[in-house]
Tab-separated table of C-alpha atoms (C1' of nucleotides) in Angstrom:
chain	number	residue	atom	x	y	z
A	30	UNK	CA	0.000	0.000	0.000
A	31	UNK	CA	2.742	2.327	0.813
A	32	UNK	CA	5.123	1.385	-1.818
A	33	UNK	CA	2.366	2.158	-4.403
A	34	UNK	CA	2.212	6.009	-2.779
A	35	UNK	CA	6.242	5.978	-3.525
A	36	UNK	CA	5.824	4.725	-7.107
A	37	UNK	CA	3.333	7.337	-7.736
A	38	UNK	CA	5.587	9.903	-6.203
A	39	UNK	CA	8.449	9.061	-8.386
A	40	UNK	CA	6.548	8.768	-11.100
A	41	UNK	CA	5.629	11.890	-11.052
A	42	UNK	CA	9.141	13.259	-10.957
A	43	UNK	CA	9.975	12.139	-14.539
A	44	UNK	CA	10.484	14.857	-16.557
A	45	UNK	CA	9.272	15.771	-19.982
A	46	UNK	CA	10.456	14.077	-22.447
A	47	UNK	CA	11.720	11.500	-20.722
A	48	UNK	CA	10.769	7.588	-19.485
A	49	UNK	CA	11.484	5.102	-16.439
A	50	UNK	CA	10.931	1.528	-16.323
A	51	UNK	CA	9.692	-0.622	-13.708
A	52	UNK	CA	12.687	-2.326	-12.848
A	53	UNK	CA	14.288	1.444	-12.013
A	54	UNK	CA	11.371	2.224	-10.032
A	55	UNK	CA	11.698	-0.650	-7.887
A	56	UNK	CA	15.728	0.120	-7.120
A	57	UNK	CA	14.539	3.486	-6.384
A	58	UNK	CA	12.903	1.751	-3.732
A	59	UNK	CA	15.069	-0.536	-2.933
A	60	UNK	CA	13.331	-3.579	-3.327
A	61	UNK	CA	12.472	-6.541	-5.355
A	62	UNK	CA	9.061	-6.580	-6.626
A	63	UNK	CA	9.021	-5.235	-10.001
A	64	UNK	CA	5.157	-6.545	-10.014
A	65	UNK	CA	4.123	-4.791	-7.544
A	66	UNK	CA	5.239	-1.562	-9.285
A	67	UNK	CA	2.971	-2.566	-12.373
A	68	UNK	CA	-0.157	-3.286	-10.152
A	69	UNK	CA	0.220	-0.165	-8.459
A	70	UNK	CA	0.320	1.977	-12.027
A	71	UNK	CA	-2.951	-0.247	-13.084
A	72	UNK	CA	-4.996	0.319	-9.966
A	73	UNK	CA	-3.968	4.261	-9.391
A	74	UNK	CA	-6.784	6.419	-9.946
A	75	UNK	CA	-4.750	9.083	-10.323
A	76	UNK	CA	-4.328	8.535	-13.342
A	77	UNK	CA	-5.174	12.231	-13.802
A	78	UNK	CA	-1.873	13.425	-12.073
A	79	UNK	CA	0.061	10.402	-12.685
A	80	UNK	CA	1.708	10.364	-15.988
A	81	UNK	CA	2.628	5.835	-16.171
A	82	UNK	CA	2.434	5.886	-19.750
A	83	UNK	CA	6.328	7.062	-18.937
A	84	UNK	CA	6.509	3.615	-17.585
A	85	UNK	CA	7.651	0.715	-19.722
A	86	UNK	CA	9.174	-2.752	-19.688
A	87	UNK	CA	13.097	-3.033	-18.606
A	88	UNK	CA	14.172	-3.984	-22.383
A	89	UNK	CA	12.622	-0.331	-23.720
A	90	UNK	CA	9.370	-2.297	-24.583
A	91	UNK	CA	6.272	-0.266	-24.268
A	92	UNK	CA	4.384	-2.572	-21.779
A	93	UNK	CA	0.910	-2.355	-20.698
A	94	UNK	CA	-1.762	0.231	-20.534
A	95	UNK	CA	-5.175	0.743	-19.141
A	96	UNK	CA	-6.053	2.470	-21.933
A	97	UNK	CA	-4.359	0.423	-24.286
A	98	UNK	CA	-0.799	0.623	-25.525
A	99	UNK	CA	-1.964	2.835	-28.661
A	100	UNK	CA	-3.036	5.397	-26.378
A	101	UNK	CA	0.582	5.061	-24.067
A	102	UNK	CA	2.627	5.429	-27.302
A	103	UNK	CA	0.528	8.408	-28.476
A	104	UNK	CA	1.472	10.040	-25.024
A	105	UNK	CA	4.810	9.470	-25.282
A	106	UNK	CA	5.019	10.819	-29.003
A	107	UNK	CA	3.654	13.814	-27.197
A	108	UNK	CA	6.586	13.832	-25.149
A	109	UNK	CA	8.943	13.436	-27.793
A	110	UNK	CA	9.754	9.944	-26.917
A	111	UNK	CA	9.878	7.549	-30.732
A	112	UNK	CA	8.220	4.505	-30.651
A	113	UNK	CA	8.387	1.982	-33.439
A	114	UNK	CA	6.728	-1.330	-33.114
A	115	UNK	CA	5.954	-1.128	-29.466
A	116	UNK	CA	9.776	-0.840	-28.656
A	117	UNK	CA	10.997	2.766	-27.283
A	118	UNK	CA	13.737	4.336	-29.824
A	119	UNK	CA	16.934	5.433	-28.265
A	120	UNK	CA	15.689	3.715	-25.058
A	121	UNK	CA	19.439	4.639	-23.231
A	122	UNK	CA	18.707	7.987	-24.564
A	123	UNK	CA	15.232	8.934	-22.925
A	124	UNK	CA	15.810	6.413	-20.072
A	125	UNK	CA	15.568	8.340	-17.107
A	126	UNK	CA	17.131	7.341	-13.742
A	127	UNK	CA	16.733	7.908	-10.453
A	128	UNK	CA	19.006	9.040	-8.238
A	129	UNK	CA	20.679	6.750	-5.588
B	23	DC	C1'	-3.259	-16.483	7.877
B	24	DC	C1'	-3.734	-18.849	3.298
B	25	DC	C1'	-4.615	-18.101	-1.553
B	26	DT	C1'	-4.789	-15.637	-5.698
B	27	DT	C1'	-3.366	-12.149	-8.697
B	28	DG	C1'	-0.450	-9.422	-11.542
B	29	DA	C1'	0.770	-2.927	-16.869
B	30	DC	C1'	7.411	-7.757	-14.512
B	31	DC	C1'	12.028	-10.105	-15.559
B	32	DA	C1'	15.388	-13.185	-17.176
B	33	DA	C1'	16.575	-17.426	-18.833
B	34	DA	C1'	15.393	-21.440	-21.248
B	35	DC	C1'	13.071	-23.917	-24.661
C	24	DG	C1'	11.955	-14.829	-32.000
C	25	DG	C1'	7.614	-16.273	-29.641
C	26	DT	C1'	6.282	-18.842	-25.866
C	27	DT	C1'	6.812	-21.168	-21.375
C	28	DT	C1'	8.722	-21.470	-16.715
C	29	DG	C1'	10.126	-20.207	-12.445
C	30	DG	C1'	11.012	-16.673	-9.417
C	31	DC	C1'	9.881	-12.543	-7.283
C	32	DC	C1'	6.908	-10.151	-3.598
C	33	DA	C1'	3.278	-6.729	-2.172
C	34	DA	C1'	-1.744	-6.124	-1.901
C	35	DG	C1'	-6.459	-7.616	-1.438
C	36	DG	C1'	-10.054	-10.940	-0.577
DNA sequence: CCCTTGACCAAAC
DNA sequence: GGTTTGGCCAAGG
């Protein structure tokens, strides 16, 4: 319950134009459960004030989406993130990481 | 407290 | 290169 109030938090420090993944989110955290991080995103209803769609798989793949992945990758065009296929381009590039 | 459920991950097949 | 398998662990019923 409380980790999901962390992931939102950190979510919502990703800045424009840029993306995390899961796996980053959850050594943010420091801890294991990448799952949990995905759950979390997908039961939010903040989805208002909680940009997720910056959140994809740890191999630059776009991942999931409530409102479907066409919708995420139209976001992130938005943000001036590429996506071909439903793999990020330039994942290194737009990857963005959280500070230890 | 036990059981199920994942917007995951990495390795193996 | 897609699919399966096992592991991972919090959250909710």
């Amino acid at each position: 319950m409380l980790l999901k109030f962390k992931v939102y938090e950190l979510v919502k420090t990703v800045p424009y134009g840029k993306v995390t993944t899961y796996k980053e989110i959850a050594k943010a955290l420091n801890v294991k459960c990448y799952r949990v991080i995905g759950q979390a995103l997908k039961q939010n209803k903040d989805l208002i004030n909680i940009p997720c769609y910056k959140v994809v798989h740890a191999n630059g793949n776009v991942g999931g989406y409530v409102l479907g992945k066409k919708e995420k990758v139209k976001l992130l065009k938005k943000d001036n993130i590429e996506v071909v296929g439903d793999k990020i381009v330039n994942f290194e590039k737009v990857l963005f990481k959280f500070v230890k």
